[in-house]
């Protein structure tokens, strides 16, 4: 079962920052996951929420700031003073950390609240610039966004994110089309997810920080998990 560092090593570093991704780039794990939003001046930035309130010392929507304005805030000290001065990275800056590594990069398009017109083509361009087409997965809770990716770059792997569980994943994802489903814990143990596995879906589960859950998911044949604590989970699965 593959291990993905969720928002970087977000259990020990401020999520979605250079520090969290740099640490992940040094780990022998399958990949990382990150979240992307669009600034007022059309830059792709890596941050989870629509606002900067929770993960910086500022307030307001990402979409209302230019990149330069966003850079004026501190994205580390909310987590620990040790990380004071961490900044908000662009997608390009994060990809740069993984040039020359083997890691798969799961780019989650955070288009579920604001659709960020044009974000899909900008992300595809950034992936091409870094020659990472073969090792990225684009995912989103907004499946319309994934359909746009299909139109623009059908060769890029896509994954449909689900907060809820469907009765028939295979039929639904054929409409996108997406090879993989990213489902939540503990919903991953539902019959319909097992059926999707039997029908050939790639199943990845978020966010798994509990060792027993990780072991159970490995047992049922889940392909990957997203975790904030990759080192702990890797060590436990090796026991
Ligand atoms: O991509 C998996 C997971 O990150 C989805 O939920 O809210 O952590 O972005 P969230
Ligand atoms: Mg995410």
PDB file of C-alpha atoms and ligand atoms in Angstrom:
ATOM      1  CA  UNK A   1       0.000   0.000   0.000  1.00  0.00           C
ATOM      2  CA  UNK A   2       1.411   3.363  -1.010  1.00  0.00           C
ATOM      3  CA  UNK A   3       1.853   6.191   1.476  1.00  0.00           C
ATOM      4  CA  UNK A   4       1.227   9.839   0.535  1.00  0.00           C
ATOM      5  CA  UNK A   5       2.262  12.700   2.812  1.00  0.00           C
ATOM      6  CA  UNK A   6      -0.934  14.741   3.209  1.00  0.00           C
ATOM      7  CA  UNK A   7      -0.262  18.494   2.701  1.00  0.00           C
ATOM      8  CA  UNK A   8       3.410  17.521   3.118  1.00  0.00           C
ATOM      9  CA  UNK A   9       4.386  16.102   6.498  1.00  0.00           C
ATOM     10  CA  UNK A  10       1.640  18.170   8.059  1.00  0.00           C
ATOM     11  CA  UNK A  11       1.774  16.378  11.422  1.00  0.00           C
ATOM     12  CA  UNK A  12       5.209  17.824  12.151  1.00  0.00           C
ATOM     13  CA  UNK A  13       5.493  20.904   9.912  1.00  0.00           C
ATOM     14  CA  UNK A  14       3.032  23.652   8.984  1.00  0.00           C
ATOM     15  CA  UNK A  15       0.822  22.132   6.276  1.00  0.00           C
ATOM     16  CA  UNK A  16       1.339  22.997   2.610  1.00  0.00           C
ATOM     17  CA  UNK A  17       4.602  24.896   3.223  1.00  0.00           C
ATOM     18  CA  UNK A  18       8.072  24.458   1.794  1.00  0.00           C
ATOM     19  CA  UNK A  19       9.217  22.971   5.118  1.00  0.00           C
ATOM     20  CA  UNK A  20       6.503  20.286   5.040  1.00  0.00           C
ATOM     21  CA  UNK A  21       7.229  19.365   1.418  1.00  0.00           C
ATOM     22  CA  UNK A  22      11.015  19.489   1.686  1.00  0.00           C
ATOM     23  CA  UNK A  23      10.866  17.023   4.592  1.00  0.00           C
ATOM     24  CA  UNK A  24       8.538  14.772   2.564  1.00  0.00           C
ATOM     25  CA  UNK A  25      10.882  14.887  -0.437  1.00  0.00           C
ATOM     26  CA  UNK A  26      13.521  13.158   1.716  1.00  0.00           C
ATOM     27  CA  UNK A  27      11.252  10.261   2.734  1.00  0.00           C
ATOM     28  CA  UNK A  28      11.063   6.915   0.927  1.00  0.00           C
ATOM     29  CA  UNK A  29       7.303   7.161   0.402  1.00  0.00           C
ATOM     30  CA  UNK A  30       5.214   6.939  -2.770  1.00  0.00           C
ATOM     31  CA  UNK A  31       4.115  10.538  -2.939  1.00  0.00           C
ATOM     32  CA  UNK A  32       2.688  13.737  -1.544  1.00  0.00           C
ATOM     33  CA  UNK A  33      -0.630  15.550  -1.687  1.00  0.00           C
ATOM     34  CA  UNK A  34      -1.118  19.315  -1.910  1.00  0.00           C
ATOM     35  CA  UNK A  35      -4.025  21.747  -2.365  1.00  0.00           C
ATOM     36  CA  UNK A  36      -4.149  24.508  -4.973  1.00  0.00           C
ATOM     37  CA  UNK A  37      -6.016  27.840  -5.124  1.00  0.00           C
ATOM     38  CA  UNK A  38      -5.742  30.829  -7.488  1.00  0.00           C
ATOM     39  CA  UNK A  39      -4.699  34.355  -6.465  1.00  0.00           C
ATOM     40  CA  UNK A  40      -6.222  37.634  -7.719  1.00  0.00           C
ATOM     41  CA  UNK A  41      -3.347  37.947 -10.215  1.00  0.00           C
ATOM     42  CA  UNK A  42      -3.721  34.411 -11.545  1.00  0.00           C
ATOM     43  CA  UNK A  43      -0.928  32.642  -9.611  1.00  0.00           C
ATOM     44  CA  UNK A  44      -1.307  29.064  -8.395  1.00  0.00           C
ATOM     45  CA  UNK A  45      -0.712  28.879  -4.642  1.00  0.00           C
ATOM     46  CA  UNK A  46      -0.542  25.897  -2.349  1.00  0.00           C
ATOM     47  CA  UNK A  47      -2.854  26.259   0.647  1.00  0.00           C
ATOM     48  CA  UNK A  48      -5.820  24.252   1.911  1.00  0.00           C
ATOM     49  CA  UNK A  49      -8.551  26.727   2.843  1.00  0.00           C
ATOM     50  CA  UNK A  50     -10.223  29.406   0.712  1.00  0.00           C
ATOM     51  CA  UNK A  51      -9.013  31.917   3.295  1.00  0.00           C
ATOM     52  CA  UNK A  52      -5.624  32.429   4.897  1.00  0.00           C
ATOM     53  CA  UNK A  53      -7.170  32.827   8.363  1.00  0.00           C
ATOM     54  CA  UNK A  54      -6.389  29.405   9.843  1.00  0.00           C
ATOM     55  CA  UNK A  55      -2.869  28.899   8.485  1.00  0.00           C
ATOM     56  CA  UNK A  56      -1.342  32.373   8.564  1.00  0.00           C
ATOM     57  CA  UNK A  57      -1.224  35.530  10.666  1.00  0.00           C
ATOM     58  CA  UNK A  58      -3.504  37.283   8.159  1.00  0.00           C
ATOM     59  CA  UNK A  59      -7.167  37.175   7.220  1.00  0.00           C
ATOM     60  CA  UNK A  60      -9.162  37.177   4.006  1.00  0.00           C
ATOM     61  CA  UNK A  61      -9.708  35.162   0.856  1.00  0.00           C
ATOM     62  CA  UNK A  62      -6.793  33.898  -1.233  1.00  0.00           C
ATOM     63  CA  UNK A  63      -8.679  34.995  -4.367  1.00  0.00           C
ATOM     64  CA  UNK A  64      -8.710  38.626  -3.193  1.00  0.00           C
ATOM     65  CA  UNK A  65      -4.923  38.926  -2.802  1.00  0.00           C
ATOM     66  CA  UNK A  66      -2.117  39.069  -5.330  1.00  0.00           C
ATOM     67  CA  UNK A  67       0.768  36.667  -4.793  1.00  0.00           C
ATOM     68  CA  UNK A  68       2.935  39.521  -3.581  1.00  0.00           C
ATOM     69  CA  UNK A  69       0.312  40.554  -1.042  1.00  0.00           C
ATOM     70  CA  UNK A  70      -0.069  36.973   0.198  1.00  0.00           C
ATOM     71  CA  UNK A  71       3.704  36.751   0.654  1.00  0.00           C
ATOM     72  CA  UNK A  72       3.544  39.483   3.312  1.00  0.00           C
ATOM     73  CA  UNK A  73       1.986  37.062   5.812  1.00  0.00           C
ATOM     74  CA  UNK A  74       3.551  34.350   7.957  1.00  0.00           C
ATOM     75  CA  UNK A  75       2.379  30.772   7.317  1.00  0.00           C
ATOM     76  CA  UNK A  76       4.479  29.020   9.964  1.00  0.00           C
ATOM     77  CA  UNK A  77       4.052  30.576  13.387  1.00  0.00           C
ATOM     78  CA  UNK A  78       0.379  29.494  13.754  1.00  0.00           C
ATOM     79  CA  UNK A  79       1.833  25.946  13.903  1.00  0.00           C
ATOM     80  CA  UNK A  80       4.932  26.665  15.989  1.00  0.00           C
ATOM     81  CA  UNK A  81       7.257  29.631  16.534  1.00  0.00           C
ATOM     82  CA  UNK A  82      10.013  27.370  15.213  1.00  0.00           C
ATOM     83  CA  UNK A  83       8.511  27.834  11.739  1.00  0.00           C
ATOM     84  CA  UNK A  84       7.990  31.603  11.884  1.00  0.00           C
ATOM     85  CA  UNK A  85       8.597  33.108   8.452  1.00  0.00           C
ATOM     86  CA  UNK A  86       7.417  30.122   6.380  1.00  0.00           C
ATOM     87  CA  UNK A  87       5.705  31.471   3.309  1.00  0.00           C
ATOM     88  CA  UNK A  88       2.905  30.394   1.011  1.00  0.00           C
ATOM     89  CA  UNK A  89       4.481  28.426  -1.867  1.00  0.00           C
ATOM     90  CA  UNK A  90       3.433  28.544  -5.496  1.00  0.00           C
ATOM     91  CA  UNK A  91       2.684  25.226  -7.196  1.00  0.00           C
ATOM     92  CA  UNK A  92       5.855  25.669  -9.257  1.00  0.00           C
ATOM     93  CA  UNK A  93       7.993  26.074  -6.139  1.00  0.00           C
ATOM     94  CA  UNK A  94       6.642  22.859  -4.637  1.00  0.00           C
ATOM     95  CA  UNK A  95       7.121  20.903  -7.867  1.00  0.00           C
ATOM     96  CA  UNK A  96      10.696  22.198  -7.994  1.00  0.00           C
ATOM     97  CA  UNK A  97      11.434  20.424  -4.678  1.00  0.00           C
ATOM     98  CA  UNK A  98      10.562  17.110  -6.305  1.00  0.00           C
ATOM     99  CA  UNK A  99      12.582  17.418  -9.495  1.00  0.00           C
ATOM    100  CA  UNK A 100      14.888  14.411  -9.439  1.00  0.00           C
ATOM    101  CA  UNK A 101      12.901  12.468  -6.826  1.00  0.00           C
ATOM    102  CA  UNK A 102      10.599   9.522  -7.503  1.00  0.00           C
ATOM    103  CA  UNK A 103       7.549  10.912  -5.706  1.00  0.00           C
ATOM    104  CA  UNK A 104       4.080  10.997  -7.215  1.00  0.00           C
ATOM    105  CA  UNK A 105       2.503  14.428  -6.793  1.00  0.00           C
ATOM    106  CA  UNK A 106      -1.229  14.540  -6.092  1.00  0.00           C
ATOM    107  CA  UNK A 107      -2.470  18.018  -6.946  1.00  0.00           C
ATOM    108  CA  UNK A 108      -5.890  18.664  -5.450  1.00  0.00           C
ATOM    109  CA  UNK A 109      -7.777  21.443  -7.235  1.00  0.00           C
ATOM    110  CA  UNK A 110      -9.681  23.305  -4.551  1.00  0.00           C
ATOM    111  CA  UNK A 111     -12.408  24.409  -6.910  1.00  0.00           C
ATOM    112  CA  UNK A 112     -15.306  23.176  -4.824  1.00  0.00           C
ATOM    113  CA  UNK A 113     -16.188  26.590  -3.318  1.00  0.00           C
ATOM    114  CA  UNK A 114     -14.792  29.022  -5.929  1.00  0.00           C
ATOM    115  CA  UNK A 115     -14.454  27.479  -9.408  1.00  0.00           C
ATOM    116  CA  UNK A 116     -11.335  29.614 -10.216  1.00  0.00           C
ATOM    117  CA  UNK A 117     -11.924  29.973 -13.961  1.00  0.00           C
ATOM    118  CA  UNK A 118      -8.910  28.715 -15.915  1.00  0.00           C
ATOM    119  CA  UNK A 119      -7.128  27.026 -13.003  1.00  0.00           C
ATOM    120  CA  UNK A 120      -7.109  23.644 -14.747  1.00  0.00           C
ATOM    121  CA  UNK A 121      -5.116  24.854 -17.769  1.00  0.00           C
ATOM    122  CA  UNK A 122      -2.650  26.744 -15.543  1.00  0.00           C
ATOM    123  CA  UNK A 123      -2.021  23.612 -13.476  1.00  0.00           C
ATOM    124  CA  UNK A 124      -1.548  21.496 -16.606  1.00  0.00           C
ATOM    125  CA  UNK A 125       0.981  24.058 -17.930  1.00  0.00           C
ATOM    126  CA  UNK A 126       2.935  24.011 -14.656  1.00  0.00           C
ATOM    127  CA  UNK A 127       3.055  20.211 -14.701  1.00  0.00           C
ATOM    128  CA  UNK A 128       4.374  20.280 -18.277  1.00  0.00           C
ATOM    129  CA  UNK A 129       7.004  22.898 -17.406  1.00  0.00           C
ATOM    130  CA  UNK A 130       8.367  20.544 -14.745  1.00  0.00           C
ATOM    131  CA  UNK A 131       8.043  17.482 -17.021  1.00  0.00           C
ATOM    132  CA  UNK A 132       5.953  15.714 -14.409  1.00  0.00           C
ATOM    133  CA  UNK A 133       3.043  14.557 -16.567  1.00  0.00           C
ATOM    134  CA  UNK A 134       3.889  10.917 -15.882  1.00  0.00           C
ATOM    135  CA  UNK A 135       3.877  11.250 -12.122  1.00  0.00           C
ATOM    136  CA  UNK A 136       1.029  13.538 -11.187  1.00  0.00           C
ATOM    137  CA  UNK A 137      -2.528  12.800 -10.158  1.00  0.00           C
ATOM    138  CA  UNK A 138      -5.049  15.625 -10.368  1.00  0.00           C
ATOM    139  CA  UNK A 139      -7.905  15.241  -7.920  1.00  0.00           C
ATOM    140  CA  UNK A 140     -10.868  17.360  -6.882  1.00  0.00           C
ATOM    141  CA  UNK A 141     -14.159  17.268  -5.026  1.00  0.00           C
ATOM    142  CA  UNK A 142     -15.411  19.335  -7.986  1.00  0.00           C
ATOM    143  CA  UNK A 143     -15.772  16.728 -10.693  1.00  0.00           C
ATOM    144  CA  UNK A 144     -16.577  19.369 -13.325  1.00  0.00           C
ATOM    145  CA  UNK A 145     -12.990  20.512 -12.853  1.00  0.00           C
ATOM    146  CA  UNK A 146     -11.812  16.970 -13.574  1.00  0.00           C
ATOM    147  CA  UNK A 147     -13.889  16.889 -16.754  1.00  0.00           C
ATOM    148  CA  UNK A 148     -12.096  20.063 -17.877  1.00  0.00           C
ATOM    149  CA  UNK A 149      -8.765  18.324 -17.235  1.00  0.00           C
ATOM    150  CA  UNK A 150      -9.987  15.427 -19.393  1.00  0.00           C
ATOM    151  CA  UNK A 151     -10.728  17.848 -22.238  1.00  0.00           C
ATOM    152  CA  UNK A 152      -7.393  19.662 -21.961  1.00  0.00           C
ATOM    153  CA  UNK A 153      -5.037  16.814 -21.083  1.00  0.00           C
ATOM    154  CA  UNK A 154      -6.698  13.382 -21.258  1.00  0.00           C
ATOM    155  CA  UNK A 155      -3.329  11.692 -20.617  1.00  0.00           C
ATOM    156  CA  UNK A 156      -3.054  13.025 -17.050  1.00  0.00           C
ATOM    157  CA  UNK A 157      -4.259  10.698 -14.309  1.00  0.00           C
ATOM    158  CA  UNK A 158      -7.334  11.940 -12.477  1.00  0.00           C
ATOM    159  CA  UNK A 159      -8.941  10.959  -9.194  1.00  0.00           C
ATOM    160  CA  UNK A 160     -12.435  11.818  -8.032  1.00  0.00           C
ATOM    161  CA  UNK A 161     -12.584  12.906  -4.406  1.00  0.00           C
ATOM    162  CA  UNK A 162     -15.629  11.940  -2.371  1.00  0.00           C
ATOM    163  CA  UNK A 163     -16.743  13.156   1.028  1.00  0.00           C
ATOM    164  CA  UNK A 164     -19.807  10.893   0.790  1.00  0.00           C
ATOM    165  CA  UNK A 165     -20.073   7.323  -0.417  1.00  0.00           C
ATOM    166  CA  UNK A 166     -21.848   6.397  -3.655  1.00  0.00           C
ATOM    167  CA  UNK A 167     -23.613   3.094  -4.276  1.00  0.00           C
ATOM    168  CA  UNK A 168     -21.918   2.660  -7.670  1.00  0.00           C
ATOM    169  CA  UNK A 169     -18.526   4.308  -8.099  1.00  0.00           C
ATOM    170  CA  UNK A 170     -17.630   2.541 -11.325  1.00  0.00           C
ATOM    171  CA  UNK A 171     -20.594   3.843 -13.325  1.00  0.00           C
ATOM    172  CA  UNK A 172     -20.211   7.347 -11.927  1.00  0.00           C
ATOM    173  CA  UNK A 173     -16.460   7.725 -12.475  1.00  0.00           C
ATOM    174  CA  UNK A 174     -16.781   6.506 -16.073  1.00  0.00           C
ATOM    175  CA  UNK A 175     -18.457   9.862 -16.780  1.00  0.00           C
ATOM    176  CA  UNK A 176     -15.357  11.885 -15.854  1.00  0.00           C
ATOM    177  CA  UNK A 177     -13.591   9.521 -16.632  1.00  0.00           C
ATOM    178  CA  UNK A 178     -11.385   8.899 -13.578  1.00  0.00           C
ATOM    179  CA  UNK A 179      -9.369   5.819 -12.859  1.00  0.00           C
ATOM    180  CA  UNK A 180      -9.137   6.432  -9.139  1.00  0.00           C
ATOM    181  CA  UNK A 181     -11.409   7.323  -6.257  1.00  0.00           C
ATOM    182  CA  UNK A 182     -10.180   9.103  -3.144  1.00  0.00           C
ATOM    183  CA  UNK A 183     -12.546   8.343  -0.286  1.00  0.00           C
ATOM    184  CA  UNK A 184     -12.684   9.329   3.354  1.00  0.00           C
ATOM    185  CA  UNK A 185     -12.163   7.353   6.516  1.00  0.00           C
ATOM    186  CA  UNK A 186     -14.079   5.454   7.861  1.00  0.00           C
ATOM    187  CA  UNK A 187     -16.369   5.360   4.814  1.00  0.00           C
ATOM    188  CA  UNK A 188     -13.631   3.430   3.020  1.00  0.00           C
ATOM    189  CA  UNK A 189     -14.800   0.259   4.758  1.00  0.00           C
ATOM    190  CA  UNK A 190     -18.234   0.371   3.104  1.00  0.00           C
ATOM    191  CA  UNK A 191     -19.369  -2.388   0.739  1.00  0.00           C
ATOM    192  CA  UNK A 192     -19.513  -0.064  -2.256  1.00  0.00           C
ATOM    193  CA  UNK A 193     -15.814   0.758  -1.883  1.00  0.00           C
ATOM    194  CA  UNK A 194     -14.946  -2.938  -1.769  1.00  0.00           C
ATOM    195  CA  UNK A 195     -17.048  -3.415  -4.894  1.00  0.00           C
ATOM    196  CA  UNK A 196     -15.190  -0.582  -6.623  1.00  0.00           C
ATOM    197  CA  UNK A 197     -11.918  -2.311  -5.718  1.00  0.00           C
ATOM    198  CA  UNK A 198     -13.180  -5.586  -7.182  1.00  0.00           C
ATOM    199  CA  UNK A 199     -14.256  -3.754 -10.316  1.00  0.00           C
ATOM    200  CA  UNK A 200     -10.727  -2.425 -10.792  1.00  0.00           C
ATOM    201  CA  UNK A 201     -10.809   1.075  -9.311  1.00  0.00           C
ATOM    202  CA  UNK A 202      -7.685   2.497  -7.763  1.00  0.00           C
ATOM    203  CA  UNK A 203      -8.729   3.408  -4.225  1.00  0.00           C
ATOM    204  CA  UNK A 204      -6.869   5.869  -2.026  1.00  0.00           C
ATOM    205  CA  UNK A 205      -8.106   6.912   1.418  1.00  0.00           C
ATOM    206  CA  UNK A 206      -7.781  10.202   3.340  1.00  0.00           C
ATOM    207  CA  UNK A 207      -6.745  11.018   6.052  1.00  0.00           C
ATOM    208  CA  UNK A 208      -5.307   8.042   7.891  1.00  0.00           C
ATOM    209  CA  UNK A 209      -3.224   8.824  10.974  1.00  0.00           C
ATOM    210  CA  UNK A 210      -4.280   5.783  12.985  1.00  0.00           C
ATOM    211  CA  UNK A 211      -2.098   2.686  12.775  1.00  0.00           C
ATOM    212  CA  UNK A 212      -4.946   0.178  13.162  1.00  0.00           C
ATOM    213  CA  UNK A 213      -6.980   1.833  10.407  1.00  0.00           C
ATOM    214  CA  UNK A 214      -3.921   1.815   8.157  1.00  0.00           C
ATOM    215  CA  UNK A 215      -3.397  -1.909   8.756  1.00  0.00           C
ATOM    216  CA  UNK A 216      -7.063  -2.690   8.105  1.00  0.00           C
ATOM    217  CA  UNK A 217      -7.047  -0.705   4.883  1.00  0.00           C
ATOM    218  CA  UNK A 218      -3.949  -2.515   3.703  1.00  0.00           C
ATOM    219  CA  UNK A 219      -5.707  -5.804   4.447  1.00  0.00           C
ATOM    220  CA  UNK A 220      -8.720  -4.982   2.276  1.00  0.00           C
ATOM    221  CA  UNK A 221      -6.485  -4.058  -0.646  1.00  0.00           C
ATOM    222  CA  UNK A 222      -6.663  -0.276  -0.694  1.00  0.00           C
ATOM    223  CA  UNK A 223      -3.922   1.084  -2.992  1.00  0.00           C
ATOM    224  CA  UNK A 224      -2.810   4.089  -0.971  1.00  0.00           C
ATOM    225  CA  UNK A 225      -3.498   6.277   2.034  1.00  0.00           C
ATOM    226  CA  UNK A 226      -2.936   9.953   2.713  1.00  0.00           C
ATOM    227  CA  UNK A 227      -1.437  10.598   6.127  1.00  0.00           C
ATOM    228  CA  UNK A 228      -0.163  13.564   8.131  1.00  0.00           C
ATOM    229  CA  UNK A 229       2.328  11.210   9.821  1.00  0.00           C
ATOM    230  CA  UNK A 230       3.999   9.168   7.095  1.00  0.00           C
ATOM    231  CA  UNK A 231       7.023   8.072   9.155  1.00  0.00           C
ATOM    232  CA  UNK A 232       4.852   6.630  11.935  1.00  0.00           C
ATOM    233  CA  UNK A 233       2.597   4.786   9.477  1.00  0.00           C
ATOM    234  CA  UNK A 234       5.484   3.428   7.379  1.00  0.00           C
ATOM    235  CA  UNK A 235       7.186   2.088  10.519  1.00  0.00           C
ATOM    236  CA  UNK A 236       3.965   0.465  11.768  1.00  0.00           C
ATOM    237  CA  UNK A 237       3.243  -1.232   8.455  1.00  0.00           C
ATOM    238  CA  UNK A 238       6.754  -2.687   8.396  1.00  0.00           C
ATOM    239  CA  UNK A 239       6.237  -4.454  11.777  1.00  0.00           C
TER     240      UNK A 239
HETATM  241  O1  LIG B   1      -6.831  14.774  -1.212  1.00  0.00           O
HETATM  242  C1  LIG B   1      -7.164  14.126  -0.037  1.00  0.00           C
HETATM  243  C2  LIG B   1      -7.597  15.105   1.022  1.00  0.00           C
HETATM  244  O2  LIG B   1      -6.632  16.117   1.083  1.00  0.00           O
HETATM  245  C3  LIG B   1      -8.946  15.694   0.757  1.00  0.00           C
HETATM  246  O3  LIG B   1      -9.415  16.491   1.787  1.00  0.00           O
HETATM  247  O4  LIG B   1      -9.818  18.595   2.957  1.00  0.00           O
HETATM  248  O5  LIG B   1      -7.683  17.384   3.337  1.00  0.00           O
HETATM  249  O6  LIG B   1      -8.088  18.537   1.167  1.00  0.00           O
HETATM  250  P1  LIG B   1      -8.703  17.810   2.331  1.00  0.00           P
HETATM  251 MG1  LIG B   2      -6.345  17.984   0.068  1.00  0.00          MG
END
